[in-house]
Coordinates of C-alpha atoms in Angstrom, one line a residue:
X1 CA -48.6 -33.7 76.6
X2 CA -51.2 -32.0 78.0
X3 CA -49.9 -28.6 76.4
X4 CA -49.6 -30.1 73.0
X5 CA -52.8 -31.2 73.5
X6 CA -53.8 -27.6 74.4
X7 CA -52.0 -26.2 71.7
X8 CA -53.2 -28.5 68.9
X9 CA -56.7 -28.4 69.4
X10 CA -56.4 -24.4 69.1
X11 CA -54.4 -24.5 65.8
X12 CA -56.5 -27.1 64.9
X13 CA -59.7 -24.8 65.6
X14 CA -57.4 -21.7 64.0
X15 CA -56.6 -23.7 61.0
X16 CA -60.9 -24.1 60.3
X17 CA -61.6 -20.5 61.1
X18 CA -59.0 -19.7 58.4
X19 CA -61.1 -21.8 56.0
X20 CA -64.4 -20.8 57.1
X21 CA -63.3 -17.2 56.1
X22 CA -62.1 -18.3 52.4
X23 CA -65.4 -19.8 52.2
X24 CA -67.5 -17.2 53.0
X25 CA -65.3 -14.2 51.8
X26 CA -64.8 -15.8 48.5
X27 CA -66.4 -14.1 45.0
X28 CA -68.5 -16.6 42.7
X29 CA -66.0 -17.1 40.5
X30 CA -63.4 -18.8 42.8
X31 CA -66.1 -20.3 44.8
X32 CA -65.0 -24.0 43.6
X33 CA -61.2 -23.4 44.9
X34 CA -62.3 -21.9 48.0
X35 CA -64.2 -24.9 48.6
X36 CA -61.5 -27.1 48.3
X37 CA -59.4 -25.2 50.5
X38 CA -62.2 -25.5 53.4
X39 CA -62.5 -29.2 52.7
X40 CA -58.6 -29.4 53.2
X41 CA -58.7 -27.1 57.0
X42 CA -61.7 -29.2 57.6
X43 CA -59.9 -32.7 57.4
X44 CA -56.5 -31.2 59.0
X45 CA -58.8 -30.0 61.7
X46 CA -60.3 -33.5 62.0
X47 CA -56.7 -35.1 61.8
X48 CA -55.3 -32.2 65.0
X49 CA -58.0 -33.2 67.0
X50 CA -57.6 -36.8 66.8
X51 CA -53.9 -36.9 67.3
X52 CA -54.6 -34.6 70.4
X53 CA -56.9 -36.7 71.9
X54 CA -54.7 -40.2 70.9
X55 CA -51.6 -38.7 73.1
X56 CA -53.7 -37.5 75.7
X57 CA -56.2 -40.5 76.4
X58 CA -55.5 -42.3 79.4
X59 CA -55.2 -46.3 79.9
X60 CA -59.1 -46.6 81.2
X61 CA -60.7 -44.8 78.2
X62 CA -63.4 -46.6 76.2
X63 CA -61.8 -48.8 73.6
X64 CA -64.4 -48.0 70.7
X65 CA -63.8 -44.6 71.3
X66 CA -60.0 -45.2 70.9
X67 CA -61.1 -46.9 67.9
X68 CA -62.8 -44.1 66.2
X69 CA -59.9 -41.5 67.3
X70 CA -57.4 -43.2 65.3
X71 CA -59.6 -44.2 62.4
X72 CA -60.8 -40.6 62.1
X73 CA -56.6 -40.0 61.9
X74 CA -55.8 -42.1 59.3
X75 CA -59.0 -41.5 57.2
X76 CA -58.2 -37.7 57.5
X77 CA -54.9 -37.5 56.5
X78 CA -55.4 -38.8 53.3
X79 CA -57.8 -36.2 52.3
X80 CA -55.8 -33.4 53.4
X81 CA -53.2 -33.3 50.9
X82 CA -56.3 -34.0 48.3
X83 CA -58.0 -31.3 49.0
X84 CA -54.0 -28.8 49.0
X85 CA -53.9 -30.4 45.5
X86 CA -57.6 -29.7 44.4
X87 CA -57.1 -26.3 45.6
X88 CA -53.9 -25.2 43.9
X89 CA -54.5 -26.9 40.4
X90 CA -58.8 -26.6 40.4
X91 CA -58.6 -23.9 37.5
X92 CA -56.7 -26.0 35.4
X93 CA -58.0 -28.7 33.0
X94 CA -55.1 -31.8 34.0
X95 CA -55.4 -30.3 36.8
X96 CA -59.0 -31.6 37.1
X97 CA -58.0 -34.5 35.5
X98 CA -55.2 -35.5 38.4
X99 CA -57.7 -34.4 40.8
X100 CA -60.1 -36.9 40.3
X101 CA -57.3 -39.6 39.8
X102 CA -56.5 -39.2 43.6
X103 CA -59.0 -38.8 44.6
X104 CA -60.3 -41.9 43.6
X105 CA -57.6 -43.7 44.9
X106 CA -58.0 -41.8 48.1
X107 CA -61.6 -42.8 48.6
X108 CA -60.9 -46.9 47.8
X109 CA -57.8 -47.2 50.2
X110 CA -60.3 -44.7 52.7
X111 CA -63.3 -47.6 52.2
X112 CA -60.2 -50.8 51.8
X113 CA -59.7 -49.3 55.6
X114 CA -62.9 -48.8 57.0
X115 CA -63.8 -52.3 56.1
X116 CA -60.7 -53.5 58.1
X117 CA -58.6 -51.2 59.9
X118 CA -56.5 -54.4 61.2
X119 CA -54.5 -54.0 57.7
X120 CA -53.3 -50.7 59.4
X121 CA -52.2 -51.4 62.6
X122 CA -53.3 -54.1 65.0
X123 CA -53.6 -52.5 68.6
X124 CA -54.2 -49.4 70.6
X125 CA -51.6 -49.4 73.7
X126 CA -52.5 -46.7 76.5
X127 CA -50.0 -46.3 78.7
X128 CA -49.3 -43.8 81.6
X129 CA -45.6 -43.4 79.8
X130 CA -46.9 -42.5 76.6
X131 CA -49.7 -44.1 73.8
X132 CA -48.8 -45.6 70.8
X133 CA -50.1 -47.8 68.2
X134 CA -48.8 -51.6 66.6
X135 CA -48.6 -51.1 63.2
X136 CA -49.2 -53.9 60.4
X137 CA -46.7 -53.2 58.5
X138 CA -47.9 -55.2 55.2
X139 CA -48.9 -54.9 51.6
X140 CA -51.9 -52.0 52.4
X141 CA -49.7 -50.4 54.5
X142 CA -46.6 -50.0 52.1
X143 CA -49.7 -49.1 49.2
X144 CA -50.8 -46.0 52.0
X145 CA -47.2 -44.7 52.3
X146 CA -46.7 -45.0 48.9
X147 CA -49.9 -43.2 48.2
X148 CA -48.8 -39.9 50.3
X149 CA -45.7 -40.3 48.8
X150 CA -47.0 -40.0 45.5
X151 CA -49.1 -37.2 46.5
X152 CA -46.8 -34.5 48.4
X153 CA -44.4 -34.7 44.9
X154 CA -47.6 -33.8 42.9
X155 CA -48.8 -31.2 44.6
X156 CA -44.8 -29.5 44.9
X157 CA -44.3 -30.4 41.5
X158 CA -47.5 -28.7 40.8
X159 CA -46.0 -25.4 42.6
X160 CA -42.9 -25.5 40.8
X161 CA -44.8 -25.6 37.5
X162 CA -46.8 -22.6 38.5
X163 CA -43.8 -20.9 39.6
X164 CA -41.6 -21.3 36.1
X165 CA -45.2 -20.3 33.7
X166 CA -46.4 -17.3 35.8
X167 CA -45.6 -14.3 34.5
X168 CA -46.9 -12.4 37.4
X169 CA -44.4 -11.8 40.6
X170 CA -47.4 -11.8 42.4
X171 CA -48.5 -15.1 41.5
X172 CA -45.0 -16.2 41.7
X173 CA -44.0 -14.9 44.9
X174 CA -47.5 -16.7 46.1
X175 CA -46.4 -19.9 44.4
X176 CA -43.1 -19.8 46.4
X177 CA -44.3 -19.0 49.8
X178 CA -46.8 -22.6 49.0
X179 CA -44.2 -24.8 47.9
X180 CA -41.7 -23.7 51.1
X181 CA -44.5 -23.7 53.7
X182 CA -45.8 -27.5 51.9
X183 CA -42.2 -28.5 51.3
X184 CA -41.9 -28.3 55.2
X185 CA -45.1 -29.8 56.3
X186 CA -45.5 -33.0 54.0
X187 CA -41.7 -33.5 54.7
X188 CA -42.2 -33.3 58.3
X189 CA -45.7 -35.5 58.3
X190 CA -43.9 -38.0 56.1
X191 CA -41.1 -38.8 58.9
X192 CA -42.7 -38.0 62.0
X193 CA -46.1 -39.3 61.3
X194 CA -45.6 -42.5 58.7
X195 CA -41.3 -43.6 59.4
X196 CA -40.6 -42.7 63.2
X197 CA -44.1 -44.4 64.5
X198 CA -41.7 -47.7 63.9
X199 CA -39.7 -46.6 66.7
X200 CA -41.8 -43.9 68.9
X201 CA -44.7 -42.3 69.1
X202 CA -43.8 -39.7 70.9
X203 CA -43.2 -36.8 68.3
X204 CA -46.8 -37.5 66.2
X205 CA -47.6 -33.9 67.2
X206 CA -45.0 -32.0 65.2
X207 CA -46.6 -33.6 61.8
X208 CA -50.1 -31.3 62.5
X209 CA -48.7 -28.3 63.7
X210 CA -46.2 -28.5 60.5
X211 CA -49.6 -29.1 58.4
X212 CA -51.2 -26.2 60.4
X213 CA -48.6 -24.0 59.9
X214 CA -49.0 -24.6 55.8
X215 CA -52.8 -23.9 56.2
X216 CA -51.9 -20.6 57.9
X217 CA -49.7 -20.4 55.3
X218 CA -52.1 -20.8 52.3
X219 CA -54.2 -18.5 54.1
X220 CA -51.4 -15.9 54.1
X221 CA -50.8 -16.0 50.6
X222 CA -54.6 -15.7 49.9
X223 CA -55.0 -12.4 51.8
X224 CA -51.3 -10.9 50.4
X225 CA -50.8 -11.5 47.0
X226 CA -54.6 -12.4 46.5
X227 CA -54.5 -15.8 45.0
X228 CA -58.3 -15.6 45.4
X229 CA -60.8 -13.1 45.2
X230 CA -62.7 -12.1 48.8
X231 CA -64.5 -9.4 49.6
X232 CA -66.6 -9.8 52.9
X233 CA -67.2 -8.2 56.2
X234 CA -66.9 -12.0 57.8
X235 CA -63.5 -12.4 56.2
X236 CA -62.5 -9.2 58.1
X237 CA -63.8 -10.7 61.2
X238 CA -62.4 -13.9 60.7
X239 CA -59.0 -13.3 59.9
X240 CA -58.9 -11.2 63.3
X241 CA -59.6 -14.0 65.1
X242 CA -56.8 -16.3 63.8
X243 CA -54.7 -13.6 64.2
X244 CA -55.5 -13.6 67.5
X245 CA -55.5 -17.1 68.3
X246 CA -52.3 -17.2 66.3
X247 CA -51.1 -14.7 69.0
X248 CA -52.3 -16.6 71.9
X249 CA -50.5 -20.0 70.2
X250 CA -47.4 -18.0 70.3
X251 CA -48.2 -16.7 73.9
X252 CA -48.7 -20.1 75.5
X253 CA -45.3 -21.7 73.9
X254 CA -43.1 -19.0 75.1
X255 CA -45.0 -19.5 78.5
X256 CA -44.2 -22.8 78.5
X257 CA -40.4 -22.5 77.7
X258 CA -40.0 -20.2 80.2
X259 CA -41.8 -21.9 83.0
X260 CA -39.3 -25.0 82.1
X261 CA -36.6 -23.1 82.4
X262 CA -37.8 -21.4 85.8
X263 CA -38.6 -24.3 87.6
X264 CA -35.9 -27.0 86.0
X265 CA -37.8 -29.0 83.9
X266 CA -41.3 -29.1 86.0
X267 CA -44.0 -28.9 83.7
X268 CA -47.4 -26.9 84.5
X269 CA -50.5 -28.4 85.6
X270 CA -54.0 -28.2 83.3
X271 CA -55.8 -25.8 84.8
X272 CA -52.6 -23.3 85.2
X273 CA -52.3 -23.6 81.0
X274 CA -55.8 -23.4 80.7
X275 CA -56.1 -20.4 82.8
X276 CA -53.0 -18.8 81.0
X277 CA -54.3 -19.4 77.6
X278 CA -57.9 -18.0 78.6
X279 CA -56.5 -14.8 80.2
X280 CA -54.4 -13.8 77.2
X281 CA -57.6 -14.4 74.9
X282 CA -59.5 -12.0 77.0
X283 CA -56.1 -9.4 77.3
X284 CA -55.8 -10.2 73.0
X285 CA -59.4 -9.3 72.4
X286 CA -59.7 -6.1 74.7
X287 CA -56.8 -4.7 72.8
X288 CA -58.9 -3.0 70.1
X289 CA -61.4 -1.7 73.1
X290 CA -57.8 0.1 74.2
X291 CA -56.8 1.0 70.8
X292 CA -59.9 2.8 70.5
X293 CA -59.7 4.3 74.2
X294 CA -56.4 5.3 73.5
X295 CA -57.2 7.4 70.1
X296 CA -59.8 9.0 71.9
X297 CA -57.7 10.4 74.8
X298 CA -55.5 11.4 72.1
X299 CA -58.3 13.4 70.2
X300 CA -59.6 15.1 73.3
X301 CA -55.9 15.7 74.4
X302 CA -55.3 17.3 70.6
X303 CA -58.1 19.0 70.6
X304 CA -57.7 21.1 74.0
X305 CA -54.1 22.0 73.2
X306 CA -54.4 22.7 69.5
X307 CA -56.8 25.4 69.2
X308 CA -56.5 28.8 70.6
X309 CA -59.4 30.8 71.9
X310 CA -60.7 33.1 69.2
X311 CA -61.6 35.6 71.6
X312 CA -57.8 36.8 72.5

């Protein structure tokens, strides 16, 4: 767990910085949707890092802190898919109009659960085998499911709506990468996160890397077919470092595979990820120091074998 762990706290970090550079790159006029689309990295962030931390905590760990890591997860998650929603249909008056509806809802089950979490689940288990949780599986928790599950439709419905009026591919070809990349990711949190927890706990982790994958995703769509309008130096640098965290992400997962399969199932300690992950990050951001290195022996090799001597 320790690479999930790893792994998910540096999407999760990815997933802000993506955010971050909507926020700041973003023009005036698209200032509102941009926000929304921070507000929804920010609470997938908060919802990464808790999961992390909930599979990694060991049985001696402070049992109020416990208590506020898997508070902060539920809370989280309900705001994330809010916030998708707010994003995609800001511009448009219903669409305001369903925003505040769930949002509403979303802040009374959010204070219904502050006020007792007990009506969520009942017990924090640490174990050396794995963590899990004992779910209260009553009225408020069938009214949470319910909730999400009202909420992933609307926002896919939502895409599919602005797929079928657009009249710009652009706009439409954005549309469609947002409704696959969503599609996946509330599918995926749906089962993994809300139906499997009945039986394990174990697979919680594939639920936020799906959601951080559809952040990356929106963030895609933003810079290609310009969904928003940006124009910033940050945005520049920004969106070079999630692409190269995105690079170490992929970096650390094929390490991983391949030191499983080396070494028959042994897995690698802490420090020999953490030293891995921090030795590509330096190799990932000395590559445009060689880029530039390397153009320069270029010019100077150019430049001494194209031009003749005026003088023969």
């Amino acid at each position: 767990m320790q690479l999930i762990a790893i792994l998910l706290t540096t999407v999760s970090i990815l997933t802000l910085l993506s955010g971050i550079a909507v926020l700041v790159g973003s023009k005036k006029s698209d200032r509102g949707r941009s926000a929304w689309f921070f507000a929804a990295t920010l609470f997938a962030t908060i919802w990464m890092i808790s999961i992390s931390l909930f599979l990694v905590a060991a049985p001696d760990w402070p049992g109020s802190l416990m208590v506020t890591v898997v508070n902060l997860t539920y809370l989280s998650a309900i705001f994330i898919d809010i916030a998708l929603l707010g994003y995609i249909i800001w511009h448009n008056k219903y669409g305001k109009i369903a925003m505040t509806i769930f949002s509403i809802l979303g802040i009374i089950i959010a204070w219904v659960f502050v006020v007792n979490p007990t009506l969520l689940y009942t017990d924090i288990v640490l174990t050396n085998a794995g963590n899990s949780l004992i779910t209260n599986v009553g009225p408020f928790y069938f009214i949470y499911v319910i909730f999400f599950c009202a909420l992933v439709p609307a926002v896919i419905v939502t895409l599919i709506r602005q797929i079928i009026k657009s009249k710009s591919d652009r706009t439409k070809n954005g549309s469609i990468v947002l409704l696959v990349g969503f599609g996946i990711s509330g599918t995926a949190s749906l089962v993994f996160n809300l139906i499997l927890t009945f039986w394990t706990w174990h697979l919680v982790w594939i639920g936020p890397f799906a959601i951080s994958a559809t952040m990356l995703t929106f963030y895609y769509t933003i810079l290609r077919y310009h969904t928003l309008k940006l124009d910033s130096i940050w945005l520049r640098i920004l969106s070079y470092i999630v692409l190269i965290a995105s690079a170490a992400v992929l970096y650390m997962i094929v390490f991983y595979l391949v030191f499983l399969a080396m070494f028959r199932g042994s897995t690698p300690s802490t420090e020999v990820i953490i030293l891995n992950f921090v030795m590509v990050l330096f190799f990932l951001l000395l590559v445009p120091a060689m880029n530039e290195l390397t153009n320069f022996v270029h010019s100077l090799i150019s430049g001494d074998g194209g031009k003749k001597d005026t003088n023969e």
